[in-house]
Amino acid sequence: MQQHDRQPPTTTPGQTTTTPGHAHRELHRPHPLDRIRATPGGRLALKIGAGTLGGALVVLGLILVPLPGPGWLIVIAGLAVLAVEYAWARHLLRFTRRQLHRWTDWLLRRSWPIRALVGAGGFVLVAVVVWASVRVSFGIDLAAVTWGYLNT
């Protein structure tokens, strides 16, 4: 059933709003985006806007993933924007959240030395990525420069 084919909610004064055929599902107040989706032009504009902004955030985040910073956070934010209009993005966002919760729960169940080891591994990974990025981008070998300062 498409969005514009839905029947309006039935109400009487003082009664909670329900969707016909879904008496168990109460509707509170309409979502602000529902007013935009109510018109064909608004629906199209929302799809285009969410697709463009969400897609741009995902691409930017993926470009930033190898660099230190919030690359994955930007990818997840882009998925959240895409999830406003696209079911596949909602499913992927739910999957991502589940995996992130599984990882953090697993890590929190470990002893502090294991957590410290994982943190140190993450630090080494970020350091290697920064070194490689500076080496490739600017031709500067940070390890050699640091070694030179330590030997003087």
C-alpha atoms as a printed R data frame, in Angstrom:
    type eleno elety resid chain resno       x      y      z
1   ATOM     1    CA   MET     A     1   0.000  0.000  0.000
2   ATOM     2    CA   GLN     A     2   1.464  3.334 -0.969
3   ATOM     3    CA   GLN     A     3   1.664  6.337  1.338
4   ATOM     4    CA   HIS     A     4  -1.050  8.320 -0.434
5   ATOM     5    CA   ASP     A     5  -3.438  5.313 -0.458
6   ATOM     6    CA   ARG     A     6  -3.690  5.147  3.325
7   ATOM     7    CA   GLN     A     7  -6.958  5.993  4.975
8   ATOM     8    CA   PRO     A     8  -6.929  8.868  7.441
9   ATOM     9    CA   PRO     A     9  -6.956  7.952 11.147
10  ATOM    10    CA   THR     A    10 -10.376  7.752 12.799
11  ATOM    11    CA   THR     A    11 -10.988  9.735 15.967
12  ATOM    12    CA   THR     A    12 -13.730 10.971 18.187
13  ATOM    13    CA   PRO     A    13 -13.234 13.786 20.687
14  ATOM    14    CA   GLY     A    14 -11.362 12.559 23.747
15  ATOM    15    CA   GLN     A    15 -10.337  9.271 22.080
16  ATOM    16    CA   THR     A    16  -6.851  8.204 21.046
17  ATOM    17    CA   THR     A    17  -6.145  8.121 17.337
18  ATOM    18    CA   THR     A    18  -5.788  4.732 15.648
19  ATOM    19    CA   THR     A    19  -5.162  3.664 12.099
20  ATOM    20    CA   PRO     A    20  -8.027  1.690 10.507
21  ATOM    21    CA   GLY     A    21  -7.195 -2.005 10.593
22  ATOM    22    CA   HIS     A    22  -4.507 -1.396 13.222
23  ATOM    23    CA   ALA     A    23  -6.441 -0.801 16.416
24  ATOM    24    CA   HIS     A    24  -3.416 -1.777 18.504
25  ATOM    25    CA   ARG     A    25  -1.220  0.867 16.874
26  ATOM    26    CA   GLU     A    26  -1.886  4.250 18.356
27  ATOM    27    CA   LEU     A    27  -0.887  7.348 16.474
28  ATOM    28    CA   HIS     A    28   0.082 10.307 18.540
29  ATOM    29    CA   ARG     A    29   0.678 13.443 16.556
30  ATOM    30    CA   PRO     A    30   1.760 13.269 12.941
31  ATOM    31    CA   HIS     A    31   5.453 13.299 12.164
32  ATOM    32    CA   PRO     A    32   6.630 16.654 10.758
33  ATOM    33    CA   LEU     A    33   7.837 14.949  7.579
34  ATOM    34    CA   ASP     A    34   4.344 13.533  6.973
35  ATOM    35    CA   ARG     A    35   3.137 17.008  6.004
36  ATOM    36    CA   ILE     A    36   5.896 17.171  3.394
37  ATOM    37    CA   ARG     A    37   5.121 13.657  2.182
38  ATOM    38    CA   ALA     A    38   1.425 14.545  1.832
39  ATOM    39    CA   THR     A    39   2.058 16.332 -1.459
40  ATOM    40    CA   PRO     A    40   3.561 14.668 -4.541
41  ATOM    41    CA   GLY     A    41   6.091 17.466 -4.988
42  ATOM    42    CA   GLY     A    42   7.032 17.345 -1.329
43  ATOM    43    CA   ARG     A    43   7.538 13.602 -1.446
44  ATOM    44    CA   LEU     A    44   9.811 13.888 -4.446
45  ATOM    45    CA   ALA     A    45  11.732 16.799 -2.915
46  ATOM    46    CA   LEU     A    46  12.189 14.879  0.337
47  ATOM    47    CA   LYS     A    47  13.439 11.781 -1.512
48  ATOM    48    CA   ILE     A    48  15.859 13.847 -3.591
49  ATOM    49    CA   GLY     A    49  17.020 15.888 -0.590
50  ATOM    50    CA   ALA     A    50  17.501 12.884  1.687
51  ATOM    51    CA   GLY     A    51  19.229 10.943 -1.090
52  ATOM    52    CA   THR     A    52  21.561 13.782 -1.991
53  ATOM    53    CA   LEU     A    53  22.484 14.833  1.557
54  ATOM    54    CA   GLY     A    54  22.670 11.265  2.892
55  ATOM    55    CA   GLY     A    55  24.674 10.066 -0.100
56  ATOM    56    CA   ALA     A    56  27.088 12.976  0.204
57  ATOM    57    CA   LEU     A    57  27.605 12.269  3.914
58  ATOM    58    CA   VAL     A    58  28.216  8.571  3.280
59  ATOM    59    CA   VAL     A    59  30.749  9.322  0.521
60  ATOM    60    CA   LEU     A    60  32.501 11.964  2.647
61  ATOM    61    CA   GLY     A    61  32.606  9.599  5.609
62  ATOM    62    CA   LEU     A    62  34.037  6.779  3.505
63  ATOM    63    CA   ILE     A    63  36.726  9.129  2.201
64  ATOM    64    CA   LEU     A    64  37.578 10.087  5.795
65  ATOM    65    CA   VAL     A    65  37.562  6.518  7.184
66  ATOM    66    CA   PRO     A    66  41.291  5.895  6.630
67  ATOM    67    CA   LEU     A    67  42.168  9.194  8.293
68  ATOM    68    CA   PRO     A    68  41.999  9.832 12.015
69  ATOM    69    CA   GLY     A    69  38.719 11.441 12.875
70  ATOM    70    CA   PRO     A    70  35.021 10.780 12.707
71  ATOM    71    CA   GLY     A    71  34.854  8.934  9.365
72  ATOM    72    CA   TRP     A    72  32.580  6.113 10.533
73  ATOM    73    CA   LEU     A    73  30.444  8.534 12.533
74  ATOM    74    CA   ILE     A    74  29.837 10.563  9.370
75  ATOM    75    CA   VAL     A    75  28.967  7.380  7.440
76  ATOM    76    CA   ILE     A    76  26.415  6.444 10.130
77  ATOM    77    CA   ALA     A    77  24.991  9.977 10.076
78  ATOM    78    CA   GLY     A    78  24.603  9.688  6.300
79  ATOM    79    CA   LEU     A    79  22.807  6.366  6.731
80  ATOM    80    CA   ALA     A    80  20.488  8.004  9.271
81  ATOM    81    CA   VAL     A    81  19.598 10.721  6.750
82  ATOM    82    CA   LEU     A    82  19.020  8.116  4.030
83  ATOM    83    CA   ALA     A    83  16.910  6.045  6.452
84  ATOM    84    CA   VAL     A    84  14.351  8.850  6.537
85  ATOM    85    CA   GLU     A    85  13.182  7.829  3.063
86  ATOM    86    CA   TYR     A    86  14.758  4.497  2.112
87  ATOM    87    CA   ALA     A    87  13.971  1.122  3.711
88  ATOM    88    CA   TRP     A    88  17.315 -0.406  2.680
89  ATOM    89    CA   ALA     A    89  19.120  2.338  4.607
90  ATOM    90    CA   ARG     A    90  16.921  1.707  7.683
91  ATOM    91    CA   HIS     A    91  17.829 -1.992  7.571
92  ATOM    92    CA   LEU     A    92  21.531 -1.253  7.109
93  ATOM    93    CA   LEU     A    93  21.459  1.289  9.956
94  ATOM    94    CA   ARG     A    94  19.773 -1.241 12.283
95  ATOM    95    CA   PHE     A    95  22.368 -3.867 11.309
96  ATOM    96    CA   THR     A    96  25.182 -1.399 11.973
97  ATOM    97    CA   ARG     A    97  23.779 -0.489 15.384
98  ATOM    98    CA   ARG     A    98  23.407 -4.159 16.328
99  ATOM    99    CA   GLN     A    99  27.006 -4.913 15.344
100 ATOM   100    CA   LEU     A   100  28.310 -1.863 17.203
101 ATOM   101    CA   HIS     A   101  26.392 -2.889 20.338
102 ATOM   102    CA   ARG     A   102  27.705 -6.461 20.031
103 ATOM   103    CA   TRP     A   103  31.281 -5.179 19.736
104 ATOM   104    CA   THR     A   104  31.033 -2.792 22.696
105 ATOM   105    CA   ASP     A   105  29.273 -5.415 24.841
106 ATOM   106    CA   TRP     A   106  31.987 -7.935 23.987
107 ATOM   107    CA   LEU     A   107  34.725 -5.442 24.792
108 ATOM   108    CA   LEU     A   108  33.120 -4.391 28.088
109 ATOM   109    CA   ARG     A   109  32.961 -8.043 29.216
110 ATOM   110    CA   ARG     A   110  36.752 -8.339 28.838
111 ATOM   111    CA   SER     A   111  39.279 -7.577 31.562
112 ATOM   112    CA   TRP     A   112  40.997 -4.208 31.617
113 ATOM   113    CA   PRO     A   113  44.323 -5.569 30.214
114 ATOM   114    CA   ILE     A   114  42.474 -6.853 27.138
115 ATOM   115    CA   ARG     A   115  40.692 -3.500 26.765
116 ATOM   116    CA   ALA     A   116  44.043 -1.719 27.097
117 ATOM   117    CA   LEU     A   117  45.530 -4.011 24.455
118 ATOM   118    CA   VAL     A   118  42.625 -3.275 22.075
119 ATOM   119    CA   GLY     A   119  43.064  0.461 22.758
120 ATOM   120    CA   ALA     A   120  46.804  0.257 22.140
121 ATOM   121    CA   GLY     A   121  46.156 -1.632 18.908
122 ATOM   122    CA   GLY     A   122  43.754  1.081 17.816
123 ATOM   123    CA   PHE     A   123  46.332  3.736 18.684
124 ATOM   124    CA   VAL     A   124  49.018  1.944 16.647
125 ATOM   125    CA   LEU     A   125  46.604  1.594 13.721
126 ATOM   126    CA   VAL     A   126  45.794  5.323 13.796
127 ATOM   127    CA   ALA     A   127  49.510  6.189 14.082
128 ATOM   128    CA   VAL     A   128  50.345  4.049 11.046
129 ATOM   129    CA   VAL     A   129  47.501  5.618  9.050
130 ATOM   130    CA   VAL     A   130  48.683  9.135  9.968
131 ATOM   131    CA   TRP     A   131  52.281  8.249  9.071
132 ATOM   132    CA   ALA     A   132  51.222  6.744  5.724
133 ATOM   133    CA   SER     A   133  48.908  9.682  4.942
134 ATOM   134    CA   VAL     A   134  51.631 12.268  5.604
135 ATOM   135    CA   ARG     A   135  54.188 10.184  3.707
136 ATOM   136    CA   VAL     A   136  51.973  9.791  0.627
137 ATOM   137    CA   SER     A   137  50.441 13.291  0.705
138 ATOM   138    CA   PHE     A   138  53.457 15.430  1.576
139 ATOM   139    CA   GLY     A   139  56.446 13.134  1.087
140 ATOM   140    CA   ILE     A   140  57.502 13.582  4.719
141 ATOM   141    CA   ASP     A   141  58.601 10.508  6.665
142 ATOM   142    CA   LEU     A   142  57.460 11.331 10.204
143 ATOM   143    CA   ALA     A   143  59.308  8.327 11.634
144 ATOM   144    CA   ALA     A   144  62.629  9.516 10.156
145 ATOM   145    CA   VAL     A   145  62.022 13.108 11.285
146 ATOM   146    CA   THR     A   146  61.157 11.964 14.820
147 ATOM   147    CA   TRP     A   147  64.197  9.651 14.895
148 ATOM   148    CA   GLY     A   148  66.387 12.576 13.779
149 ATOM   149    CA   TYR     A   149  65.097 14.747 16.631
150 ATOM   150    CA   LEU     A   150  65.643 11.968 19.153
151 ATOM   151    CA   ASN     A   151  69.251 11.415 18.020
152 ATOM   152    CA   THR     A   152  70.287 15.073 18.417
